[in-house]
């Protein structure tokens, strides 16, 4: 497809998704897609910790994640990295994740709370532990499982992660010009989101 787009002179900008092990195994494919217009790649890194990756059943290593990040940087493809925040996180876990996320920047970084998906074995294992309506709050931004830290403290750390990610966004770091209206809208929405998390 990328070769056809290049041959036919199609000038578009694309965003896509990929696993980090796919990037590491086929860097030439992403180089080709960069030529075809791929600008941003969403990658579920989830964690840079070996034990957490095993728990999340990602079947890859932190080293694979790091290699994938390096390949994307070399190709000039913007990384949109997704990390999982575990309800069992303590303060040190949050600090470690902060460092891991900032080490990737400039990059787009997002965080989601580990939530059992309905119908999965993980859901069945935890169905008696839910602290709220698991369907109403199943948005990966709210924890539906008990947290190790007091709930308010958990959300304070979670909102801080989002704040750091917004500050390290490539648009801001690279001082890319954005229409004033869009810039103001992004600031207002980001601020509202962070405040909402802190008030939970």
JSON list of N, CA and C in Angstrom, two decimals, residues 94 154-164 193-198:
[
{"chain": "A", "resi": 94, "resn": "UNK", "atom": "N", "xyz": [4.83, 5.35, 40.72]},
{"chain": "A", "resi": 94, "resn": "UNK", "atom": "CA", "xyz": [4.45, 6.55, 39.95]},
{"chain": "A", "resi": 94, "resn": "UNK", "atom": "C", "xyz": [5.69, 7.35, 39.56]},
{"chain": "A", "resi": 154, "resn": "UNK", "atom": "N", "xyz": [-3.99, 8.54, 44.76]},
{"chain": "A", "resi": 154, "resn": "UNK", "atom": "CA", "xyz": [-3.78, 7.83, 43.50]},
{"chain": "A", "resi": 154, "resn": "UNK", "atom": "C", "xyz": [-4.09, 8.74, 42.32]},
{"chain": "A", "resi": 155, "resn": "UNK", "atom": "N", "xyz": [-5.24, 9.41, 42.38]},
{"chain": "A", "resi": 155, "resn": "UNK", "atom": "CA", "xyz": [-5.64, 10.29, 41.28]},
{"chain": "A", "resi": 155, "resn": "UNK", "atom": "C", "xyz": [-4.77, 11.54, 41.19]},
{"chain": "A", "resi": 156, "resn": "UNK", "atom": "N", "xyz": [-4.24, 11.97, 42.31]},
{"chain": "A", "resi": 156, "resn": "UNK", "atom": "CA", "xyz": [-3.33, 13.12, 42.29]},
{"chain": "A", "resi": 156, "resn": "UNK", "atom": "C", "xyz": [-2.08, 12.76, 41.49]},
{"chain": "A", "resi": 157, "resn": "UNK", "atom": "N", "xyz": [-1.53, 11.58, 41.74]},
{"chain": "A", "resi": 157, "resn": "UNK", "atom": "CA", "xyz": [-0.35, 11.12, 40.99]},
{"chain": "A", "resi": 157, "resn": "UNK", "atom": "C", "xyz": [-0.70, 10.90, 39.52]},
{"chain": "A", "resi": 158, "resn": "UNK", "atom": "N", "xyz": [-1.87, 10.33, 39.27]},
{"chain": "A", "resi": 158, "resn": "UNK", "atom": "CA", "xyz": [-2.30, 10.05, 37.90]},
{"chain": "A", "resi": 158, "resn": "UNK", "atom": "C", "xyz": [-2.45, 11.36, 37.11]},
{"chain": "A", "resi": 159, "resn": "UNK", "atom": "N", "xyz": [-3.03, 12.37, 37.73]},
{"chain": "A", "resi": 159, "resn": "UNK", "atom": "CA", "xyz": [-3.20, 13.66, 37.06]},
{"chain": "A", "resi": 159, "resn": "UNK", "atom": "C", "xyz": [-1.85, 14.33, 36.82]},
{"chain": "A", "resi": 160, "resn": "UNK", "atom": "N", "xyz": [-0.90, 14.11, 37.76]},
{"chain": "A", "resi": 160, "resn": "UNK", "atom": "CA", "xyz": [0.44, 14.68, 37.59]},
{"chain": "A", "resi": 160, "resn": "UNK", "atom": "C", "xyz": [1.14, 14.08, 36.37]},
{"chain": "A", "resi": 161, "resn": "UNK", "atom": "N", "xyz": [0.93, 12.79, 36.14]},
{"chain": "A", "resi": 161, "resn": "UNK", "atom": "CA", "xyz": [1.49, 12.15, 34.95]},
{"chain": "A", "resi": 161, "resn": "UNK", "atom": "C", "xyz": [0.98, 12.82, 33.68]},
{"chain": "A", "resi": 162, "resn": "UNK", "atom": "N", "xyz": [-0.33, 13.08, 33.66]},
{"chain": "A", "resi": 162, "resn": "UNK", "atom": "CA", "xyz": [-0.94, 13.73, 32.49]},
{"chain": "A", "resi": 162, "resn": "UNK", "atom": "C", "xyz": [-0.39, 15.13, 32.30]},
{"chain": "A", "resi": 163, "resn": "UNK", "atom": "N", "xyz": [-0.20, 15.83, 33.39]},
{"chain": "A", "resi": 163, "resn": "UNK", "atom": "CA", "xyz": [0.35, 17.19, 33.34]},
{"chain": "A", "resi": 163, "resn": "UNK", "atom": "C", "xyz": [1.77, 17.18, 32.75]},
{"chain": "A", "resi": 164, "resn": "UNK", "atom": "N", "xyz": [2.59, 16.24, 33.20]},
{"chain": "A", "resi": 164, "resn": "UNK", "atom": "CA", "xyz": [3.95, 16.11, 32.68]},
{"chain": "A", "resi": 164, "resn": "UNK", "atom": "C", "xyz": [3.94, 15.81, 31.18]},
{"chain": "A", "resi": 193, "resn": "UNK", "atom": "N", "xyz": [-9.30, 18.58, 32.48]},
{"chain": "A", "resi": 193, "resn": "UNK", "atom": "CA", "xyz": [-9.12, 17.14, 32.70]},
{"chain": "A", "resi": 193, "resn": "UNK", "atom": "C", "xyz": [-8.27, 16.89, 33.95]},
{"chain": "A", "resi": 194, "resn": "UNK", "atom": "N", "xyz": [-7.17, 17.62, 34.07]},
{"chain": "A", "resi": 194, "resn": "UNK", "atom": "CA", "xyz": [-6.27, 17.46, 35.22]},
{"chain": "A", "resi": 194, "resn": "UNK", "atom": "C", "xyz": [-6.99, 17.83, 36.52]},
{"chain": "A", "resi": 195, "resn": "UNK", "atom": "N", "xyz": [-7.73, 18.94, 36.51]},
{"chain": "A", "resi": 195, "resn": "UNK", "atom": "CA", "xyz": [-8.48, 19.36, 37.71]},
{"chain": "A", "resi": 195, "resn": "UNK", "atom": "C", "xyz": [-9.54, 18.32, 38.08]},
{"chain": "A", "resi": 196, "resn": "UNK", "atom": "N", "xyz": [-10.22, 17.79, 37.06]},
{"chain": "A", "resi": 196, "resn": "UNK", "atom": "CA", "xyz": [-11.26, 16.78, 37.32]},
{"chain": "A", "resi": 196, "resn": "UNK", "atom": "C", "xyz": [-10.67, 15.55, 37.99]},
{"chain": "A", "resi": 197, "resn": "UNK", "atom": "N", "xyz": [-9.48, 15.13, 37.55]},
{"chain": "A", "resi": 197, "resn": "UNK", "atom": "CA", "xyz": [-8.83, 13.99, 38.17]},
{"chain": "A", "resi": 197, "resn": "UNK", "atom": "C", "xyz": [-8.45, 14.28, 39.62]},
{"chain": "A", "resi": 198, "resn": "UNK", "atom": "N", "xyz": [-7.97, 15.48, 39.87]},
{"chain": "A", "resi": 198, "resn": "UNK", "atom": "CA", "xyz": [-7.53, 15.83, 41.22]},
{"chain": "A", "resi": 198, "resn": "UNK", "atom": "C", "xyz": [-8.71, 15.96, 42.19]}
]
